[in-house]
XYZ file of C-alpha atoms in Angstrom:
465
model
C 34.847 -20.136 18.153
C 33.555 -16.606 18.605
C 31.158 -16.109 21.465
C 27.688 -14.717 20.839
C 26.470 -11.595 22.557
C 23.084 -10.037 23.119
C 22.310 -6.513 21.965
C 19.120 -4.500 21.585
C 18.481 -3.119 18.101
C 15.958 -0.459 17.105
C 13.478 -1.777 14.541
C 13.102 1.709 13.039
C 16.681 2.882 12.465
C 18.813 -0.181 13.343
C 20.798 1.468 16.153
C 22.180 -0.994 18.700
C 22.395 -0.687 22.502
C 23.941 -2.955 25.151
C 20.769 -2.911 27.260
C 17.071 -2.299 26.773
C 15.622 1.203 26.995
C 12.167 2.592 26.370
C 13.331 5.180 23.824
C 15.833 5.005 20.969
C 18.271 7.905 21.304
C 19.090 7.850 17.572
C 15.618 8.255 16.019
C 13.524 9.124 19.070
C 11.058 6.233 18.632
C 9.508 4.612 21.698
C 9.279 0.868 22.437
C 11.217 -0.144 19.312
C 14.227 -1.904 20.877
C 14.198 -5.656 20.260
C 16.577 -8.261 21.603
C 19.039 -9.640 19.070
C 21.715 -12.306 19.436
C 24.774 -11.672 17.269
C 28.041 -13.507 16.947
C 31.207 -11.633 17.769
C 33.548 -10.991 14.863
C 36.508 -13.421 14.670
C 39.795 -11.971 15.815
C 42.356 -14.239 14.119
C 45.499 -12.678 12.654
C 44.472 -13.641 9.130
C 41.075 -12.001 9.483
C 42.574 -8.869 11.017
C 45.080 -8.589 8.179
C 42.332 -9.014 5.576
C 40.222 -6.340 7.245
C 43.128 -3.889 7.493
C 43.766 -3.758 3.754
C 41.389 -3.926 0.815
C 41.480 -4.270 -2.934
C 40.859 -1.046 -4.839
C 37.838 -1.101 -7.120
C 37.749 0.002 -10.739
C 36.022 3.335 -11.373
C 34.274 4.499 -14.538
C 33.186 7.899 -15.774
C 29.447 8.355 -15.402
C 29.138 9.606 -18.970
C 30.538 6.345 -20.342
C 27.862 4.224 -18.656
C 25.344 3.028 -21.252
C 21.809 2.027 -20.416
C 20.112 -1.016 -21.864
C 16.348 -1.284 -21.888
C 15.745 -4.668 -20.316
C 12.275 -5.911 -21.246
C 9.943 -6.388 -18.327
C 8.117 -9.622 -17.672
C 4.355 -9.280 -17.875
C 2.275 -11.654 -15.790
C -1.098 -11.048 -17.445
C -2.554 -9.758 -14.155
C -3.010 -6.233 -15.471
C -3.481 -4.591 -12.079
C -0.359 -6.284 -10.693
C 1.746 -5.230 -13.690
C 0.342 -1.681 -13.488
C 1.352 -1.253 -9.838
C 4.881 -2.486 -10.588
C 5.207 0.123 -13.326
C 4.543 -2.032 -16.402
C 5.760 -5.464 -15.361
C 8.443 -7.283 -13.395
C 12.017 -5.990 -13.693
C 14.558 -8.854 -13.904
C 16.973 -8.826 -10.972
C 14.729 -6.750 -8.710
C 13.571 -7.538 -5.181
C 9.922 -6.903 -4.272
C 8.483 -6.937 -0.751
C 4.748 -7.720 -0.477
C 3.234 -6.947 2.940
C -0.244 -7.423 4.317
C -2.310 -8.743 7.184
C -2.658 -12.501 7.708
C -5.274 -14.052 5.446
C -5.538 -11.065 3.106
C -4.382 -13.083 0.073
C -0.628 -12.474 -0.285
C 0.236 -16.126 -0.867
C -2.658 -16.555 -3.292
C -1.576 -13.542 -5.322
C 2.059 -14.613 -5.617
C 1.095 -18.209 -6.388
C -0.981 -16.884 -9.285
C 2.007 -14.788 -10.376
C 4.246 -17.871 -10.190
C 1.821 -19.898 -12.306
C 1.584 -17.180 -14.956
C 5.355 -16.672 -15.091
C 5.909 -20.401 -15.459
C 3.368 -20.510 -18.282
C 5.186 -17.605 -19.958
C 8.483 -19.516 -19.957
C 10.065 -17.971 -16.834
C 11.138 -20.783 -14.444
C 9.870 -19.977 -10.944
C 10.783 -21.405 -7.547
C 8.171 -21.023 -4.808
C 9.633 -21.416 -1.308
C 7.148 -21.980 1.509
C 8.367 -21.761 5.074
C 4.909 -21.685 6.674
C 2.934 -24.370 4.842
C 3.586 -27.927 3.778
C 3.688 -29.044 0.162
C 0.171 -30.488 0.491
C -1.237 -27.197 1.769
C 0.307 -25.294 -1.137
C -1.072 -27.893 -3.571
C -4.581 -27.522 -2.150
C -4.392 -23.739 -2.671
C -3.076 -24.208 -6.198
C -5.967 -26.546 -7.067
C -8.463 -23.764 -6.292
C -6.834 -21.276 -8.661
C -7.927 -20.660 -12.226
C -4.264 -20.721 -13.294
C -2.432 -24.021 -13.719
C 0.406 -24.007 -11.182
C 1.413 -27.649 -11.601
C 4.689 -26.742 -13.345
C 5.877 -24.397 -10.573
C 8.841 -25.763 -8.605
C 8.105 -25.941 -4.860
C 10.529 -26.015 -1.930
C 9.454 -26.246 1.707
C 12.501 -24.932 3.560
C 13.437 -22.235 6.076
C 17.247 -22.339 5.858
C 18.515 -19.458 3.735
C 21.638 -21.321 2.693
C 19.568 -24.222 1.357
C 17.197 -21.841 -0.429
C 20.001 -19.960 -2.185
C 21.794 -23.170 -3.152
C 18.571 -24.583 -4.619
C 17.788 -21.365 -6.507
C 21.289 -21.359 -8.019
C 20.793 -24.830 -9.500
C 18.699 -25.670 -12.590
C 15.142 -26.783 -11.856
C 12.487 -28.541 -13.867
C 13.883 -29.342 -17.300
C 17.355 -28.048 -16.464
C 16.356 -24.382 -16.664
C 17.786 -21.561 -14.578
C 15.461 -20.065 -11.963
C 14.388 -16.589 -13.078
C 11.959 -15.835 -10.253
C 12.255 -16.742 -6.560
C 9.284 -16.327 -4.199
C 9.855 -16.477 -0.419
C 6.785 -17.079 1.776
C 7.628 -15.537 4.178
C 10.757 -13.614 5.233
C 9.831 -13.992 8.925
C 10.280 -17.780 8.694
C 13.695 -17.783 7.000
C 16.891 -17.959 9.040
C 20.609 -18.061 8.330
C 23.162 -20.227 10.078
C 25.559 -17.279 10.357
C 23.480 -15.701 13.128
C 22.032 -17.082 16.301
C 18.480 -16.413 17.349
C 15.035 -17.487 16.260
C 13.698 -16.727 12.751
C 11.862 -13.433 12.571
C 14.023 -11.414 14.941
C 15.645 -8.180 13.848
C 19.040 -9.589 12.973
C 17.745 -12.620 11.075
C 15.309 -10.616 8.957
C 17.873 -7.954 8.105
C 20.646 -10.397 7.208
C 18.382 -12.704 5.174
C 16.955 -9.770 3.224
C 20.426 -8.388 2.491
C 21.696 -11.740 1.204
C 18.584 -12.253 -0.937
C 19.138 -8.789 -2.406
C 22.743 -9.636 -3.282
C 21.598 -12.898 -4.841
C 19.040 -11.042 -6.976
C 21.602 -8.554 -8.270
C 24.359 -11.106 -8.864
C 22.197 -13.625 -10.745
C 19.533 -11.307 -12.279
C 16.893 -13.353 -10.490
C 13.726 -11.562 -9.469
C 12.981 -12.152 -5.787
C 9.524 -11.714 -4.254
C 9.410 -11.670 -0.450
C 6.228 -11.848 1.634
C 6.212 -9.918 4.914
C 3.631 -9.890 7.671
C 2.134 -6.677 9.024
C 2.194 -5.682 12.695
C -0.672 -4.200 14.689
C 0.581 -0.720 13.813
C 0.194 -1.411 10.097
C 3.912 -1.643 9.244
C 5.757 -4.688 7.965
C 7.148 -6.766 10.816
C 10.903 -6.623 11.275
C 13.398 -3.770 11.078
C 12.555 -0.677 9.046
C 15.750 -1.275 7.102
C 13.950 -4.170 5.405
C 11.964 -1.666 3.339
C 15.140 0.305 2.565
C 16.934 -2.769 1.225
C 14.359 -3.892 -1.338
C 13.596 -2.193 -4.664
C 9.797 -2.190 -4.377
C 7.410 -2.285 -1.428
C 3.800 -3.341 -2.040
C 1.055 -3.358 0.573
C -1.914 -5.673 0.097
C -4.874 -4.095 1.882
C -8.540 -4.786 2.338
C -11.305 -5.650 4.742
C -11.718 -9.345 5.411
C -15.506 -8.950 5.191
C -15.327 -7.484 1.651
C -14.467 -9.313 -1.554
C -12.067 -6.742 -2.995
C -8.420 -6.084 -2.192
C -6.171 -3.090 -2.917
C -2.513 -3.510 -3.880
C -0.623 -0.274 -3.172
C 2.992 0.629 -4.051
C 4.675 2.727 -1.358
C 8.178 2.438 -2.834
C 9.211 1.661 -6.395
C 12.633 2.242 -7.915
C 11.322 1.300 -11.356
C 8.021 3.186 -11.445
C 5.810 5.703 -9.709
C 4.716 5.282 -6.100
C 1.217 5.364 -4.629
C -0.177 3.419 -7.584
C -2.990 1.055 -6.683
C -4.398 -2.083 -8.212
C -7.801 -3.452 -7.241
C -8.651 -7.157 -7.155
C -11.767 -9.166 -6.354
C -11.381 -12.269 -4.242
C -13.344 -15.193 -5.667
C -13.173 -18.939 -5.249
C -10.682 -19.270 -8.119
C -8.293 -16.647 -6.780
C -7.875 -12.915 -7.320
C -9.413 -11.252 -10.384
C -8.175 -7.789 -11.481
C -10.799 -5.026 -11.485
C -10.408 -2.898 -14.601
C -12.556 0.008 -13.381
C -12.138 0.559 -9.617
C -14.386 3.653 -9.648
C -17.330 1.605 -10.868
C -16.676 -0.927 -8.104
C -16.676 1.665 -5.308
C -19.759 3.462 -6.664
C -21.670 0.375 -7.816
C -24.163 0.324 -4.911
C -24.903 4.057 -4.978
C -28.498 4.029 -6.252
C -30.950 5.704 -3.878
C -28.847 8.588 -2.566
C -29.700 9.528 1.026
C -28.482 12.497 3.007
C -24.841 12.473 4.072
C -23.454 11.032 0.816
C -20.961 12.795 -1.464
C -18.575 11.719 -4.236
C -14.942 12.733 -4.616
C -12.234 11.857 -7.146
C -8.888 10.777 -5.679
C -5.548 10.494 -7.447
C -3.922 7.190 -6.571
C -0.568 7.656 -8.253
C -1.448 8.352 -11.881
C -4.942 6.837 -11.730
C -8.093 8.805 -10.797
C -10.492 6.830 -8.602
C -13.986 7.935 -7.601
C -15.041 7.104 -4.045
C -18.144 7.769 -2.005
C -17.900 9.637 1.293
C -20.633 8.903 3.821
C -21.258 10.963 6.934
C -23.823 10.576 9.693
C -24.595 13.123 12.389
C -26.968 11.855 15.077
C -28.025 13.016 18.500
C -25.469 11.996 21.119
C -26.684 9.378 23.553
C -23.991 10.070 26.161
C -22.349 13.126 27.654
C -19.382 13.197 25.284
C -20.230 12.961 21.562
C -18.421 10.320 19.533
C -16.108 11.021 16.608
C -15.594 7.905 14.491
C -13.567 8.033 11.261
C -13.067 5.086 8.927
C -10.734 5.576 5.993
C -9.545 9.078 6.964
C -7.425 10.478 9.759
C -9.517 11.180 12.857
C -7.556 14.385 13.473
C -8.429 15.566 9.979
C -12.097 14.926 10.732
C -11.844 16.986 13.936
C -10.270 19.845 11.969
C -13.029 19.805 9.350
C -15.710 19.743 12.050
C -14.185 22.867 13.592
C -14.144 24.656 10.214
C -17.729 23.579 9.528
C -18.805 25.018 12.875
C -16.822 28.258 12.715
C -17.054 29.099 8.998
C -20.185 27.250 7.895
C -22.479 27.707 10.888
C -23.184 23.963 11.307
C -22.483 22.970 14.896
C -21.894 19.305 15.713
C -20.928 19.850 19.359
C -23.931 17.860 20.625
C -23.980 15.279 17.840
C -22.274 11.945 17.299
C -20.346 12.143 14.022
C -19.448 9.115 11.911
C -17.492 9.373 8.653
C -16.734 6.486 6.330
C -15.003 6.022 2.984
C -17.008 3.343 1.188
C -15.184 0.209 0.068
C -12.454 0.198 2.697
C -10.328 2.806 0.908
C -7.836 4.890 2.884
C -7.697 8.573 1.927
C -4.650 10.714 2.651
C -4.809 13.585 0.172
C -6.740 16.759 1.129
C -8.870 16.849 -2.040
C -11.579 14.956 -0.158
C -12.130 17.817 2.345
C -14.960 19.457 0.400
C -16.812 16.172 -0.016
C -16.556 15.423 3.707
C -17.935 18.774 4.894
C -20.692 18.679 2.261
C -21.708 15.202 3.424
C -21.652 16.307 7.078
C -23.812 19.367 6.400
C -26.202 17.229 4.364
C -26.576 14.786 7.244
C -27.113 17.539 9.824
C -30.076 19.025 7.925
C -31.125 15.613 6.512
C -31.186 16.906 2.949
C -29.551 14.871 0.137
C -26.872 16.415 -2.040
C -27.262 16.447 -5.850
C -27.141 12.800 -6.936
C -24.743 13.171 -9.880
C -22.429 15.779 -8.333
C -18.756 15.523 -7.475
C -16.888 17.654 -4.904
C -13.219 18.539 -5.398
C -11.309 20.848 -3.120
C -9.093 21.313 -0.113
C -10.598 23.280 2.759
C -8.526 25.903 4.572
C -8.969 26.994 8.173
C -10.486 30.244 6.946
C -13.225 28.401 5.113
C -11.684 28.981 1.681
C -11.869 26.275 -0.990
C -8.437 25.634 -2.480
C -7.659 23.983 -5.837
C -6.354 20.445 -6.206
C -3.931 18.976 -8.723
C -4.760 17.185 -11.987
C -8.323 18.478 -12.125
C -8.792 17.541 -15.782
C -8.069 13.853 -15.164
C -10.374 13.728 -12.158
C -13.223 15.381 -14.063
C -12.733 13.091 -17.064
C -13.078 10.029 -14.821
C -16.199 11.517 -13.216
C -17.789 12.264 -16.590
C -17.060 8.711 -17.702
C -19.172 7.397 -14.797
C -22.111 9.715 -15.489
C -21.413 12.640 -13.167
C -23.040 15.820 -14.484
C -22.001 18.501 -11.955
C -18.710 19.359 -10.273
C -18.129 21.747 -7.350
C -14.527 22.938 -7.231
C -12.410 25.998 -6.546
C -12.959 28.832 -9.012
C -9.165 29.044 -9.366
C -9.002 25.486 -10.727
C -11.675 25.700 -13.424
C -10.382 24.093 -16.633
C -10.851 25.787 -19.960
C -13.249 23.146 -21.206
C -15.477 20.782 -19.279
C -15.449 17.096 -20.237
C -18.627 16.196 -22.088
C -21.736 18.001 -20.854
C -20.519 18.328 -17.264
C -21.477 21.539 -15.491
C -18.623 23.130 -13.553
C -19.491 25.305 -10.547
C -16.616 27.403 -9.216
C -16.784 28.295 -5.521
C -14.541 30.316 -3.231
C -15.726 29.583 0.300
C -17.407 26.855 2.267
C -20.447 29.064 2.814
C -20.975 29.353 -0.935
C -20.872 25.582 -1.334
C -23.413 25.036 1.433
C -25.764 27.653 -0.005
C -25.704 25.980 -3.401
C -26.226 22.440 -2.078
C -28.159 22.173 1.213
C -29.782 25.630 1.112
C -28.984 29.170 2.124
C -30.846 29.113 5.436
C -30.102 25.518 6.396
C -27.629 26.459 9.093
């Protein structure tokens, strides 16, 4: 029998080392080497002879390959189908990541119930909860999940053997849900479930099973403190689609975001509301994020983001208050703190609003995370409004990227952003004069600006600074 050996594998790139080190020499990441127990390859003469020679594969000309439009499976959860690109692709593998308690198991149990009702046999494998715990969750859902086949197992070999056999009324399993990948282990490797080797090998074998049998595989993955899915980074490279389930535990809405999708566009989002009967899709996310914006105070501005192909209106809130300690605070929620520091410097140098002696707090309402620069103009307008304590126009929207010279730069897909804003009752839009569309949606008034100073003069006053 081959002896096992211990190596240290990088969770980012998969490089292996005989001993632990603080830095991975392959990718340059720090503190990413994890201990992994692997079995040595057998060295029998038969195995060596098999490895020395191989069987040549048949090749085909690329032009002779014909494509067949395989119909997608729709679950009826419109937001879930939208994020996947129009529905579930048979034979694909989807990784769903999120923090503990965010609702990953609830979402996929609802998906399993809807697929089973639509005639797609589904096997739900739970490695963390007992059958009674899964039944108690299913009883709370609005969907009837009583027909879903359940297996409480952590051995990958048993899971694959069960999924290959007919279930229920002798029907083939079309959808396999694993909850979660960190609890599954294979007998081919030593080591506890959840380590680098076990997660990588189990994911690779599940992917092969999905492609060989045309079974759709959903895999739940936990998120680390850094926000990434636990396990090796190669886990996200193996699967076809990566979905992140995000949200604040104190709020009742959740955001499903696609960061990788081989069958659709990335960065699409779907919004759900968590209720007692499960997760309910939100048809109009903009109305949800702006629903409580009634009495507009100073430091509030509205911006339109592009989440994939969908425009979403969000409210930016800023508060500048007198610092109570020697060093002023800079707190950013929903945006990069370094981006906030950059915008504060531009506001001071180009706009004449100094926040050097003020505590600055910036928040994106609703727990949204903003990465695109189109929110820059809304942030600086909200900051200037809070400094002088003068509200911005109530039904105005701010679109623009801010350069270090104080210039307002255009953003992409302006027409779609403005159309979404007009739909929600916005009457005025401040944007770069180089991005003015030929025709404004509805009765919206478009104000083209070139510099930050011009924006501040039109909103908080010429002499406010």
